[in-house]
mmCIF file of C-alpha atoms in Angstrom:
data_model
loop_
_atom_site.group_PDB
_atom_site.id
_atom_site.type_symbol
_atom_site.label_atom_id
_atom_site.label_comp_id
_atom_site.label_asym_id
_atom_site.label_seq_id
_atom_site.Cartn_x
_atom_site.Cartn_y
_atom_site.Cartn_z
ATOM 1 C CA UNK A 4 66.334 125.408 272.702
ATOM 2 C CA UNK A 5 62.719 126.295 273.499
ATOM 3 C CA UNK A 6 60.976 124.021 276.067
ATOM 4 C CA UNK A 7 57.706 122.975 274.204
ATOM 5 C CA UNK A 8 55.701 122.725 277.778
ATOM 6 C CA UNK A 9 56.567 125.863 278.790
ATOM 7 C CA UNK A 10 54.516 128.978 276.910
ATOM 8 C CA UNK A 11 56.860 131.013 275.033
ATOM 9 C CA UNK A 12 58.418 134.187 277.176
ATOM 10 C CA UNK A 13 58.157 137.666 276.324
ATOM 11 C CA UNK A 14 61.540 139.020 275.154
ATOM 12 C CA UNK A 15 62.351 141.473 277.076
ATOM 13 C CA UNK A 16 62.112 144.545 274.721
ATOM 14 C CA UNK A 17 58.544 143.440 274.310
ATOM 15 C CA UNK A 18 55.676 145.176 276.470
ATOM 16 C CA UNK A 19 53.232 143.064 277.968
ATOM 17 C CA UNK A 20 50.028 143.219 277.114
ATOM 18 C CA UNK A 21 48.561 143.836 280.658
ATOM 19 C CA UNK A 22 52.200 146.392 281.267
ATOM 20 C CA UNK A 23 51.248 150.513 282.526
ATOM 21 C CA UNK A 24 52.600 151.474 279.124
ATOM 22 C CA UNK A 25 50.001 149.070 276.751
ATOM 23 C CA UNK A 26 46.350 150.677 276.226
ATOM 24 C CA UNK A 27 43.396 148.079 275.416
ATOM 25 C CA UNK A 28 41.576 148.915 272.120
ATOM 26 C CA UNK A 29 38.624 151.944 272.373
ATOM 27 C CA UNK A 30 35.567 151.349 271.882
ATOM 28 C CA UNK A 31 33.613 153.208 268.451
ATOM 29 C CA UNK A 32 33.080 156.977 269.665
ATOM 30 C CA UNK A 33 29.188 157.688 269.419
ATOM 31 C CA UNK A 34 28.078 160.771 267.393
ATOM 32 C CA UNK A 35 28.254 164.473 269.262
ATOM 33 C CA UNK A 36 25.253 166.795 268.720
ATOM 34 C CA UNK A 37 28.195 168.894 266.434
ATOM 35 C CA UNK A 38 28.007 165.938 263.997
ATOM 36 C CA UNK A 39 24.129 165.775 263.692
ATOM 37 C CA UNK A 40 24.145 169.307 263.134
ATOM 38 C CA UNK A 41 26.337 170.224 260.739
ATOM 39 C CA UNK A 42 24.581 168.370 257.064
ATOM 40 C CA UNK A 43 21.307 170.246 257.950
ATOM 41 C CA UNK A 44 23.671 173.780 258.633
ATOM 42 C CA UNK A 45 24.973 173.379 255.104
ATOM 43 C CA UNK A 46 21.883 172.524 253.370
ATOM 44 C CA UNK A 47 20.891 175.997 254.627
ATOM 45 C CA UNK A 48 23.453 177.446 253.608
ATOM 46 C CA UNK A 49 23.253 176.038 250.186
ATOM 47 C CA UNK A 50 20.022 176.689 250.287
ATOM 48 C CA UNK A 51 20.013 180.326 251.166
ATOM 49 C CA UNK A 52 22.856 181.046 248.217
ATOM 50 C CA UNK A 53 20.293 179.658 245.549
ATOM 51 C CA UNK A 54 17.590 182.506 246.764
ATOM 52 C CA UNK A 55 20.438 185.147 246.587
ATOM 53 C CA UNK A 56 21.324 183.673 242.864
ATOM 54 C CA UNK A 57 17.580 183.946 241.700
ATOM 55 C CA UNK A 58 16.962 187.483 243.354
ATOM 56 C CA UNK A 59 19.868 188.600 241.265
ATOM 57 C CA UNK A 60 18.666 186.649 238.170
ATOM 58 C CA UNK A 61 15.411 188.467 238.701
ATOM 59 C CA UNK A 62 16.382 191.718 239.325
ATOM 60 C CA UNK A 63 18.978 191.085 235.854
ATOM 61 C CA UNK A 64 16.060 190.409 233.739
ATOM 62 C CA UNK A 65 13.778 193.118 235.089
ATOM 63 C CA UNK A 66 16.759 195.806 234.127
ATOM 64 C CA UNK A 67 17.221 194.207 230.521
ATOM 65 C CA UNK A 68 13.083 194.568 230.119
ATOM 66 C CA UNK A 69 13.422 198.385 231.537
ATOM 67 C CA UNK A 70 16.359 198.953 228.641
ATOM 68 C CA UNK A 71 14.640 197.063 225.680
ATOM 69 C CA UNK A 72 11.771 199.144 226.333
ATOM 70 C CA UNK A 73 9.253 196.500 227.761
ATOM 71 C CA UNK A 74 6.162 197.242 229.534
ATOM 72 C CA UNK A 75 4.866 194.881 232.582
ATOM 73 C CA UNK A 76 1.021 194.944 233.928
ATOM 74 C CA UNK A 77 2.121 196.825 236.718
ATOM 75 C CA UNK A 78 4.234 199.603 234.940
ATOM 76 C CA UNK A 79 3.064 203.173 235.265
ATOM 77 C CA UNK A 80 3.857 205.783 233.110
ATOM 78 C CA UNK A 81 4.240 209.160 234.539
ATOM 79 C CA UNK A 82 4.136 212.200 232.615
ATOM 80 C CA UNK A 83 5.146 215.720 233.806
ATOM 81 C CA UNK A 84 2.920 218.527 234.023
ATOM 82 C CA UNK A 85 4.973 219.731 230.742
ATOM 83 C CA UNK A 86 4.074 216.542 229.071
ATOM 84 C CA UNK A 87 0.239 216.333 229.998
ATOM 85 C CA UNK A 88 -0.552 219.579 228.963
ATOM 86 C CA UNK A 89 1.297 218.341 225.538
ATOM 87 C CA UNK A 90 -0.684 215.456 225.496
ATOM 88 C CA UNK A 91 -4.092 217.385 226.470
ATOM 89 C CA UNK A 92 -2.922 219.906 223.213
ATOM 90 C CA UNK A 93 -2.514 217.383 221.247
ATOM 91 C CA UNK A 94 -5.746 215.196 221.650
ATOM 92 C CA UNK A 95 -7.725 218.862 221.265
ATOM 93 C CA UNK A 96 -6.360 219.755 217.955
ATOM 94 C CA UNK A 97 -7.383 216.173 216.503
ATOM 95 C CA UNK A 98 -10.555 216.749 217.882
ATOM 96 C CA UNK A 99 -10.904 219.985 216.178
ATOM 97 C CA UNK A 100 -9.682 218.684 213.058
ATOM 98 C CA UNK A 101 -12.187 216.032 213.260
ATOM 99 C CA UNK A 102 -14.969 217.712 214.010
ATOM 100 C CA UNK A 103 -13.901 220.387 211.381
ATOM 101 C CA UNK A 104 -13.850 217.390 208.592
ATOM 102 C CA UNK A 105 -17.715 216.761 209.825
ATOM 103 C CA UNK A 106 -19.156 220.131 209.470
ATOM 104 C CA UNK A 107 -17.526 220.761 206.368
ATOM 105 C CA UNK A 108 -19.565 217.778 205.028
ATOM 106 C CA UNK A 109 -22.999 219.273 205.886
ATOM 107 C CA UNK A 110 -21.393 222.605 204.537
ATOM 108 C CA UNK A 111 -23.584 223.173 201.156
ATOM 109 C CA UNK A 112 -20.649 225.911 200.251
ATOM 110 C CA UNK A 113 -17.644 223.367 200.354
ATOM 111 C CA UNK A 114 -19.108 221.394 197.552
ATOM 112 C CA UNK A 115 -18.067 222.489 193.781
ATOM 113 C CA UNK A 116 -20.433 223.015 190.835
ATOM 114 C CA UNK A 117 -19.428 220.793 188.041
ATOM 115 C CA UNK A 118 -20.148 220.930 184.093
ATOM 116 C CA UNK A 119 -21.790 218.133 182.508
ATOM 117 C CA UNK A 120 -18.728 217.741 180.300
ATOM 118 C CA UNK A 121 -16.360 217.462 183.260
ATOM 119 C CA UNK A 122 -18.620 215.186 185.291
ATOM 120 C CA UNK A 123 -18.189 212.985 182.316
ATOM 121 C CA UNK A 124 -14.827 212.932 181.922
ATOM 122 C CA UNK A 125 -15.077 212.196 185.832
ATOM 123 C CA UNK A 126 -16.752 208.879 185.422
ATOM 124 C CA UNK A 127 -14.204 207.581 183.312
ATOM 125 C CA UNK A 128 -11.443 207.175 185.905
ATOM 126 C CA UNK A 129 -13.189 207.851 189.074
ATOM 127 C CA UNK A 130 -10.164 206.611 190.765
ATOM 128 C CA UNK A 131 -8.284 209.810 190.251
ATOM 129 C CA UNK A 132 -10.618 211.923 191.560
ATOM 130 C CA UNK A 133 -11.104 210.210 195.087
ATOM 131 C CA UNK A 134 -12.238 213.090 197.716
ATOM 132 C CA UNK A 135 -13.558 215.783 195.680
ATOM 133 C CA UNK A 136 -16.670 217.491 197.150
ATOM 134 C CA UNK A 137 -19.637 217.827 194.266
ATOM 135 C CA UNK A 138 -23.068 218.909 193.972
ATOM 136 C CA UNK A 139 -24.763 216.729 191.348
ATOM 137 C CA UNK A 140 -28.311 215.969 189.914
ATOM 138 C CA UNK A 141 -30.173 213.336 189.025
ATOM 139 C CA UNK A 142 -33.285 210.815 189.250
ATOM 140 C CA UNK A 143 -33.163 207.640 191.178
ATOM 141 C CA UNK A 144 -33.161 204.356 189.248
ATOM 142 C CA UNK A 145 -33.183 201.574 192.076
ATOM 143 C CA UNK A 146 -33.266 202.012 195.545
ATOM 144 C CA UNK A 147 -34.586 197.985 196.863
ATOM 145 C CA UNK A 148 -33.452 195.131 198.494
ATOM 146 C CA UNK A 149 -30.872 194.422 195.543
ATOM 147 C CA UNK A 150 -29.001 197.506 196.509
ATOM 148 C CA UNK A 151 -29.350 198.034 200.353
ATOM 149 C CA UNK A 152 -30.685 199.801 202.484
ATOM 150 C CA UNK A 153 -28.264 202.696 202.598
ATOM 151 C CA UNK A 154 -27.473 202.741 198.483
ATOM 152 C CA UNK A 155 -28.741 203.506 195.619
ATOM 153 C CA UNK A 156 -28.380 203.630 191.770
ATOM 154 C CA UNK A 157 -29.229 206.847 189.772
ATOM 155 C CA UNK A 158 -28.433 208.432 186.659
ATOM 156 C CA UNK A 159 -26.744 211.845 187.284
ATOM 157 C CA UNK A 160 -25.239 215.225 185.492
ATOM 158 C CA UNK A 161 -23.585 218.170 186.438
ATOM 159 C CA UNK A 162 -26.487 220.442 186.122
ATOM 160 C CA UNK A 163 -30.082 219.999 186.200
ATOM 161 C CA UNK A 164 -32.002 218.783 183.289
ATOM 162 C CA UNK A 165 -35.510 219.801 182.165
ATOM 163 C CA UNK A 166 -36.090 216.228 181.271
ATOM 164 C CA UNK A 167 -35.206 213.244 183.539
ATOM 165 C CA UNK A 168 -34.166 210.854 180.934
ATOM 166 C CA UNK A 169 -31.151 213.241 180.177
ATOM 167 C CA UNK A 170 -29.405 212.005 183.063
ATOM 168 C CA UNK A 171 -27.092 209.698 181.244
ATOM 169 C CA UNK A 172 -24.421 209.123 183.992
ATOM 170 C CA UNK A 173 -25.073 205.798 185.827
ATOM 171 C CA UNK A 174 -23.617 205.851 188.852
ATOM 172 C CA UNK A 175 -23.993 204.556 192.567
ATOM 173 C CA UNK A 176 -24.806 206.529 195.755
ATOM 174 C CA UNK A 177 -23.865 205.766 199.363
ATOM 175 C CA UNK A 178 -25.264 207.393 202.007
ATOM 176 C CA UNK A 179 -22.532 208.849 204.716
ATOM 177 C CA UNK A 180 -24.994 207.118 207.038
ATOM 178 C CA UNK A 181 -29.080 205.760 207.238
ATOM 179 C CA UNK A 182 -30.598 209.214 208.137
ATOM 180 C CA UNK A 183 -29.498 210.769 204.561
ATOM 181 C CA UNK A 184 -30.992 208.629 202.714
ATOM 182 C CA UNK A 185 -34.308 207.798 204.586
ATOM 183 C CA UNK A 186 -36.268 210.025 202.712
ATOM 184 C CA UNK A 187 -35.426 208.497 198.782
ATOM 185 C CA UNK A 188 -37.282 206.306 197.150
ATOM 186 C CA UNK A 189 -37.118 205.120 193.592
ATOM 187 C CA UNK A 190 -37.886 208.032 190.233
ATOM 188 C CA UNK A 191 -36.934 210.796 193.005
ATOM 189 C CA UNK A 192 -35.653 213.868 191.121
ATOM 190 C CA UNK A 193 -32.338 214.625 193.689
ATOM 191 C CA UNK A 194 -29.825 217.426 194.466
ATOM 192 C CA UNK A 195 -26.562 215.106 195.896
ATOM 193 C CA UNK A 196 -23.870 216.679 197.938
ATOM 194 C CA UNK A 197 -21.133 214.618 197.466
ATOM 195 C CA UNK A 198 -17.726 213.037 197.750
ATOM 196 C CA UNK A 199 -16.283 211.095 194.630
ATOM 197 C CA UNK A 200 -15.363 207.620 195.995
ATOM 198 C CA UNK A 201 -13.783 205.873 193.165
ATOM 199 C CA UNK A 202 -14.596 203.396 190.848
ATOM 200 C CA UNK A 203 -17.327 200.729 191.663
ATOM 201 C CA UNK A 204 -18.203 197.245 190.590
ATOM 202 C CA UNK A 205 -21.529 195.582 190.907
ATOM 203 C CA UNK A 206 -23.013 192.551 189.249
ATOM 204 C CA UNK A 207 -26.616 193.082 186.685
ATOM 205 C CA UNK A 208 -29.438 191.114 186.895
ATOM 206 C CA UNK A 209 -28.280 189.677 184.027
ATOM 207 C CA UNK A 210 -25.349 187.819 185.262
ATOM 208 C CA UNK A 211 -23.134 190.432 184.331
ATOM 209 C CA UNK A 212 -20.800 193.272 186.138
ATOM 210 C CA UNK A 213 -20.559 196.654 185.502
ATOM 211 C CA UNK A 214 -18.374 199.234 186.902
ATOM 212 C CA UNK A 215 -19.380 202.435 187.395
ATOM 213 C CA UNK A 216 -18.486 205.870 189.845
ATOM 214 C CA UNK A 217 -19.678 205.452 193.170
ATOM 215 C CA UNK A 218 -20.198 208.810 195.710
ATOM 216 C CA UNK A 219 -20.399 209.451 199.175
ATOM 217 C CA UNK A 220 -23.986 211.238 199.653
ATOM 218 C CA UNK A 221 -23.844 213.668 203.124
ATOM 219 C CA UNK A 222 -26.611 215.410 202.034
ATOM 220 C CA UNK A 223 -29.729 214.543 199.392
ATOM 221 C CA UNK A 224 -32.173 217.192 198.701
ATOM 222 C CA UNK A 225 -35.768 215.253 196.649
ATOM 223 C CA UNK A 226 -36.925 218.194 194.331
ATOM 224 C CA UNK A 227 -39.557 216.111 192.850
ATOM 225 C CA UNK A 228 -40.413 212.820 191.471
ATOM 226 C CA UNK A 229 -41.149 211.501 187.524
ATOM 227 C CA UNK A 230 -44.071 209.721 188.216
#
């Protein structure tokens, strides 16, 4: 029976607390310089793979512009000698064409004599003869503010007439620029080099519209005047 003024006795297969073989409790172990290091080490590291990533990403897109053909600001294109002289060929003959087109327009002998007949049967679908080079005559019917300062109306035929009211053909002339027509005034008698433009629509001073051949003038000879 346990004395109730005595404390109670360790049993003997128990250690005592202050025995060589019992530790006391450890205090908390304080943070190494290893521990503080370590979060801001793998932030780096995470950090660095997302630059890798977008390099790559980068790099991926520029190749996938190259192969679909896309151009950047800073592209260059490089030609070999083979190529520029191509090139150089190339923008020559256009120019020669070109500048073959323009002196064929101020070339009186390009330019076809037509009949009076067939310059009728012209006007009547103008349309279908877009292009063709002409030499025409005629007399001047308006050349004012109403028309511009680079058109005209005049009545025209194939050939020359020994009267000016015989031109019967109403049509409209543009000048291929200001310096051909500069010289024309109103009841000129004219010689017209020109191209057939097509068919042409312009309102009256009546309030109506008429339609009638218009031609490219590139050169206008005044023979003389009906007043």
């Amino acid at each position: 029976m346990t004395n109730p003024f005595y404390p109670k006795q360790p049993r003997r297969d128990e250690p005592r607390p202050d025995s060589p073989g019992t530790s006391a409790p450890q205090p908390p172990k304080r943070p190494t310089n290893a521990d503080r290091v370590w979060p801001w080490a793998l932030g780096g590291i995470v950090i660095g793979v997302l630059v890798v990533v977008s390099v790559v990403v980068v790099a991926t897109v520029n190749d996938d512009d190259e192969s679909l053909g896309l151009v950047t600001p800073t592209s260059r294109v490089v030609l070999s000698p083979a190529q520029s002289e191509r090139s150089r060929q190339a923008v020559d003959a256009e120019r020669a064409r070109i500048d073959a087109i323009n002196a064929a327009k101020f070339d009186r002998s390009a330019y076809e004599v037509i009949s009076d007949r067939d310059l009728a049967l012209l006007a009547r679908s103008p349309d279908a003869a877009k292009g063709r080079k002409l030499v025409i005559h005629g007399v001047v019917t308006q050349f004012d503010s109403g028309t511009g300062a680079t058109q005209f109306r005049a009545s025209v035929a194939g050939t020359q007439q020994d009267a000016w009211y015989d031109y019967d053909i109403n049509v409209v002339i543009a000048g291929s620029s200001p310096p051909v027509v500069a010289n024309v005034v109103k009841d000129d008698l004219v010689t017209l080099y020109v191209e057939v433009a097509g068919a042409y629509r312009y309102d009256t001073t009546l309030g109506g519209s008429m339609t009638v051949p218009r031609f490219t003038a590139n050169i206008v000879d005044v023979t003389g005047t009906t007043g």
